[in-house]
């Protein structure tokens, strides 16, 4: 089969990426993006392109040879509710929504890989190209799985990638075992009796109790978990119904907890309930704890990490391939697929000058497109070799 000209592919991917960047869509609203993806996959001659999988998800299937093994490559398509600060000609045309996590780049790279593999082949078996909705919500992967992804488009292993600001373009990192954390959310509601600011003793106001509780929650990580367990408990909001001269009868404490093992997540919740109830009792108010699990931890399969490093050698300079020093306490919806099959998630440099992810000045670095598409193709040839 004909070799694709890398410069032409780079130009095309850049045009796709900027088109997607100019038209960002929030989770489960990626209608234009999904239609764009499906049209491209059909243009590349994919065997089967399914739309509307788990809402706005797209799955393209490409078969070569007679091999009966199937692997999946996954990209995410959603943008964030952030107002973009940019003067680029391709800046967001949807006010208040922007591609601040580089999912426009991830989508363009996976499309590039589909074009590359459809045009050049070089593997024996089936590749599933999975374009998932709503990664940022932590809901899109589950929606596709609940829509029968594994039954309708079976595969034995899955690979995904994320751009990483701070890491130079053309650099590759991953690690075996824990890579990204679970994300749990919590809401603690304190209920007492509000009243006149001049007469605190005649009610049971909730603000002082809430302040004590925020401080006490800091002891979960420092005094209740093993020092060898990585975890974060962050209170992010404290909201009351108090006003200038009235003490609150209600206080809501909201926050976010990160961990890498389900047992640690369970222990954070258990300790949070003990501390919330104990603190509330001490201040004579009532506490109600709502604890939810939004993202599960992402663990890379050891054998597939080795395969990813071997494939990376075909794409990156030897000095630019590294084992990630430590797991990241951010979360990734990709982990949901790993409840069904082993997989490997990797990081690609977005440049040292890149703004951080989820920042209003962030932009995906188009110089990274060829590396991502080539890595996707390399891992397919590595895993579905002749
Ligand atoms: Zn993100
Ligand atoms: Zn992301």
XYZ file of C-alpha atoms and ligand atoms in Angstrom:
388
model
C 0.000 0.000 0.000
C 1.084 3.547 -0.677
C 3.003 5.394 2.021
C 1.319 8.615 3.113
C 3.417 11.750 2.840
C 4.027 12.841 6.473
C 4.001 16.550 5.566
C 0.610 16.240 3.859
C -0.811 14.326 6.818
C 0.566 16.941 9.214
C -1.069 19.736 7.198
C -4.381 17.884 7.154
C -4.326 17.087 10.872
C -3.504 20.727 11.643
C -6.504 21.872 9.587
C -8.805 19.338 11.331
C -7.483 20.282 14.762
C -8.056 23.996 14.176
C -11.511 23.376 12.745
C -12.414 21.362 15.873
C -10.832 24.043 18.071
C -12.998 26.752 16.479
C -16.144 24.672 17.135
C -15.819 23.311 20.690
C -18.729 21.409 22.193
C -19.480 20.462 25.807
C -19.819 16.830 26.991
C -22.674 14.872 25.336
C -23.260 17.854 23.012
C -20.466 16.911 20.561
C -22.846 16.628 17.591
C -20.814 18.601 15.067
C -17.563 17.026 16.288
C -18.993 13.509 16.049
C -20.364 14.173 12.547
C -16.945 15.565 11.528
C -15.199 12.442 12.878
C -17.646 10.005 11.273
C -17.395 11.753 7.882
C -13.586 11.595 7.971
C -13.544 7.914 8.965
C -15.884 7.084 6.055
C -13.728 9.150 3.709
C -10.714 7.027 4.790
C -12.674 3.900 3.818
C -13.241 2.373 7.245
C -15.135 -0.916 7.243
C -17.808 0.226 9.642
C -18.533 3.580 11.317
C -21.104 3.621 14.131
C -22.472 6.922 15.429
C -24.531 7.713 18.504
C -22.752 5.154 20.698
C -23.395 6.281 24.295
C -24.940 9.549 23.144
C -22.481 11.251 20.821
C -19.702 8.622 20.709
C -18.306 7.283 17.426
C -16.658 3.900 16.802
C -14.841 3.198 13.549
C -13.641 -0.303 12.687
C -10.738 -1.112 10.365
C -9.835 -4.696 9.407
C -6.790 -5.999 7.593
C -5.670 -9.559 6.889
C -7.201 -12.614 8.527
C -6.143 -12.071 12.139
C -8.909 -12.370 14.715
C -7.318 -10.134 17.342
C -8.815 -6.689 17.980
C -7.386 -3.693 19.803
C -8.871 -0.272 20.508
C -7.445 3.240 20.295
C -9.363 5.937 22.120
C -9.633 9.728 21.871
C -11.895 12.172 23.714
C -13.912 14.875 21.905
C -15.392 17.223 24.532
C -14.502 20.802 25.457
C -14.863 22.775 28.705
C -17.050 25.636 29.925
C -14.178 28.131 29.931
C -14.059 31.450 28.036
C -11.010 31.332 25.766
C -8.356 34.070 25.860
C -6.847 33.883 22.401
C -6.224 35.945 19.314
C -5.661 32.887 17.091
C -7.737 32.947 13.899
C -9.127 29.532 14.874
C -10.160 30.582 18.426
C -13.437 29.295 19.833
C -16.535 30.485 18.019
C -18.793 29.188 20.823
C -18.775 31.807 23.622
C -17.899 30.341 27.030
C -16.752 26.985 25.643
C -13.214 26.096 24.627
C -10.876 23.174 23.991
C -8.770 23.835 27.093
C -7.660 20.206 27.544
C -6.435 19.483 24.011
C -9.178 16.996 23.140
C -9.278 18.726 19.725
C -5.661 17.536 19.286
C -6.436 14.032 20.587
C -9.316 13.721 18.092
C -7.199 15.007 15.187
C -4.349 12.605 16.063
C -6.649 9.578 16.182
C -8.180 10.614 12.845
C -4.624 10.915 11.490
C -3.855 7.401 12.743
C -7.031 6.077 11.077
C -6.022 7.645 7.780
C -2.467 6.323 8.151
C -3.532 2.766 9.003
C -6.332 2.673 6.396
C -3.890 3.883 3.741
C -0.756 1.950 4.682
C -2.013 -1.111 6.572
C 0.957 -2.899 8.094
C -1.066 -4.934 10.588
C -3.187 -8.077 10.717
C -6.474 -7.908 12.639
C -9.074 -5.375 13.744
C -8.614 -1.839 15.049
C -11.472 -0.046 16.837
C -11.181 3.741 16.766
C -13.151 4.990 19.765
C -14.089 8.674 19.951
C -15.736 9.179 23.319
C -17.951 12.006 24.535
C -17.920 13.760 27.926
C -14.496 12.820 29.276
C -14.373 15.899 31.512
C -17.560 14.825 33.304
C -16.262 11.309 33.804
C -19.479 10.049 32.183
C -18.707 9.445 28.495
C -16.812 6.159 28.737
C -19.516 4.655 30.980
C -22.209 5.848 28.548
C -20.465 4.002 25.686
C -19.934 0.886 27.833
C -23.599 0.964 28.937
C -24.561 1.215 25.252
C -22.931 -2.179 24.645
C -19.497 -1.053 23.433
C -17.759 -4.298 24.451
C -20.474 -6.534 22.966
C -20.991 -4.603 19.727
C -17.325 -3.723 19.055
C -15.261 -6.262 21.024
C -11.547 -5.687 21.613
C -8.927 -7.281 23.841
C -6.886 -4.233 24.863
C -7.007 -0.443 24.651
C -4.565 2.450 24.312
C -5.042 6.165 24.882
C -2.963 9.300 25.236
C -3.035 12.803 26.682
C -0.942 15.841 25.850
C 1.135 17.181 28.724
C 2.037 20.865 29.114
C 5.574 21.337 30.429
C 6.889 18.237 28.660
C 8.712 19.176 25.421
C 7.052 18.279 22.109
C 8.365 14.952 20.824
C 8.741 13.555 24.332
C 6.919 10.424 25.523
C 6.187 9.263 29.069
C 4.223 6.569 30.806
C 4.563 4.114 33.683
C 3.280 0.730 34.816
C 0.700 0.546 37.611
C -1.012 3.659 38.964
C -0.941 6.549 36.492
C -3.884 8.800 37.326
C -6.044 9.056 40.412
C -9.629 8.432 41.368
C -11.757 11.515 41.840
C -14.415 11.500 44.554
C -16.676 14.464 45.295
C -18.282 15.211 48.632
C -20.906 17.524 50.057
C -21.384 17.899 53.800
C -24.514 19.743 54.908
C -24.613 21.114 58.463
C -28.044 21.940 59.828
C -28.604 24.036 62.956
C -30.703 27.015 63.854
C -29.824 30.444 62.483
C -30.654 33.673 64.235
C -29.678 37.207 65.172
C -25.945 37.911 64.879
C -26.136 39.639 68.257
C -27.531 36.548 70.025
C -25.518 33.478 68.914
C -26.328 31.646 72.167
C -30.034 31.524 71.406
C -29.587 29.379 68.271
C -27.209 26.748 66.849
C -25.475 28.565 64.041
C -23.452 26.470 61.577
C -20.547 28.662 60.395
C -18.158 28.139 63.304
C -18.930 24.410 63.170
C -18.241 24.421 59.420
C -14.881 26.182 59.917
C -13.874 23.612 62.549
C -14.982 20.817 60.235
C -12.915 22.181 57.302
C -9.857 22.159 59.577
C -10.624 18.698 60.980
C -10.961 17.244 57.462
C -7.266 18.055 56.950
C -6.423 15.279 59.431
C -7.765 12.539 57.127
C -4.632 12.554 54.971
C -2.192 13.693 57.672
C -3.392 11.472 60.546
C -5.770 8.772 59.285
C -4.111 7.384 56.137
C -0.786 5.605 55.879
C 2.048 7.987 54.904
C 2.768 5.652 51.980
C -0.718 6.099 50.515
C -1.042 9.052 48.147
C -4.260 11.022 48.665
C -5.628 14.555 48.550
C -8.689 15.915 50.376
C -9.532 19.432 49.179
C -12.410 21.535 50.459
C -13.293 23.812 47.566
C -16.478 25.600 48.684
C -18.127 26.735 51.913
C -21.596 28.169 51.416
C -24.025 29.325 54.133
C -27.428 30.956 54.286
C -26.131 33.650 56.665
C -26.259 37.334 55.881
C -24.864 40.621 57.275
C -26.656 40.466 60.636
C -27.986 36.902 60.645
C -26.139 33.744 61.594
C -26.585 30.805 59.236
C -28.698 27.812 60.102
C -27.329 25.931 57.129
C -23.772 25.409 55.855
C -22.628 23.373 52.859
C -19.048 22.200 52.527
C -18.087 20.848 49.124
C -14.873 19.327 47.929
C -12.853 16.803 46.025
C -10.762 13.810 47.107
C -8.113 11.959 45.066
C -6.563 8.548 45.643
C -5.056 5.633 43.718
C -6.636 2.603 45.374
C -10.311 1.807 46.057
C -9.475 0.909 49.689
C -8.002 4.380 50.223
C -11.062 6.018 48.695
C -13.286 3.928 50.985
C -11.206 4.899 54.028
C -11.397 8.626 53.132
C -15.187 8.356 53.020
C -15.332 6.408 56.308
C -13.116 8.922 58.127
C -15.032 11.849 56.632
C -18.295 10.517 58.072
C -16.740 9.985 61.515
C -15.198 13.488 61.565
C -18.331 15.209 60.185
C -20.619 13.541 62.712
C -18.183 14.074 65.615
C -17.591 17.739 64.811
C -21.278 18.389 64.252
C -22.104 16.780 67.616
C -19.522 18.966 69.350
C -21.261 22.084 67.997
C -24.778 20.761 68.517
C -25.700 20.752 64.825
C -26.592 17.877 62.463
C -24.381 16.656 59.619
C -25.295 14.894 56.401
C -22.521 13.535 54.154
C -22.991 12.810 50.441
C -19.952 11.078 48.976
C -19.798 10.190 45.260
C -17.169 8.527 43.057
C -16.726 10.395 39.762
C -13.553 8.814 38.325
C -11.892 5.496 39.143
C -8.080 5.247 39.362
C -6.186 4.506 36.144
C -3.751 1.574 36.328
C -1.598 0.653 33.325
C -1.038 -3.009 32.467
C 2.656 -3.927 32.822
C 2.901 -5.963 29.589
C 1.127 -3.281 27.551
C 3.372 -0.564 29.012
C 6.354 -2.550 27.704
C 4.649 -2.776 24.304
C 3.997 0.984 24.362
C 7.660 1.716 25.106
C 8.708 -0.634 22.279
C 6.315 1.100 19.862
C 7.492 4.532 21.047
C 11.036 3.661 19.906
C 9.759 3.815 16.309
C 8.419 7.337 16.789
C 10.443 9.234 19.405
C 14.179 9.887 19.822
C 15.622 7.413 22.353
C 16.509 10.250 24.756
C 12.928 11.542 24.643
C 11.294 8.370 25.984
C 11.005 8.204 29.770
C 9.309 6.354 32.589
C 6.994 8.844 34.334
C 8.468 9.487 37.763
C 5.198 9.509 39.687
C 1.457 9.136 39.130
C -0.614 12.255 38.439
C -3.382 13.259 40.875
C -5.596 14.350 37.982
C -8.215 11.869 36.744
C -9.103 10.275 33.413
C -12.273 8.674 32.162
C -10.094 6.206 30.176
C -9.865 4.212 33.432
C -13.462 2.992 32.930
C -12.422 0.945 29.879
C -9.764 -0.747 32.028
C -12.531 -2.307 34.141
C -13.157 -4.493 31.052
C -9.798 -4.970 29.288
C -6.139 -4.231 30.078
C -4.734 -1.071 28.575
C -2.083 1.593 28.609
C -2.393 5.376 28.800
C 0.559 7.557 27.778
C 1.590 11.223 27.852
C 2.941 13.272 24.947
C 4.685 16.614 25.321
C 2.706 19.770 24.530
C 5.777 22.004 24.937
C 7.484 23.766 27.834
C 5.812 27.096 26.962
C 2.301 25.577 26.975
C -0.263 27.088 29.336
C -1.607 24.522 31.838
C -4.577 22.294 30.995
C -7.967 23.876 31.787
C -6.404 27.370 31.555
C -8.163 29.980 29.404
C -4.916 30.610 27.451
C -4.180 26.928 26.774
C -3.833 25.718 23.181
C -2.920 22.314 21.791
C 0.490 22.364 20.094
C 0.117 21.278 16.447
C 3.783 20.249 16.346
C 2.742 17.246 18.454
C 0.145 15.923 15.986
C 2.458 13.704 13.941
C 3.948 12.156 17.091
C 0.505 11.190 18.408
C -0.797 9.786 15.128
C 2.459 7.879 14.550
C 2.416 6.446 18.065
C -1.165 5.205 17.606
C -0.153 3.535 14.329
C 3.038 2.101 15.859
C 1.208 0.463 18.761
C -1.268 -1.142 16.325
C 1.604 -2.590 14.289
C 3.318 -3.678 17.522
C 0.249 -5.490 18.878
C -1.254 -6.737 15.598
C 1.998 -7.635 13.869
C 2.216 -10.284 11.173
Zn -9.419 18.012 31.074
Zn -8.188 15.958 28.975
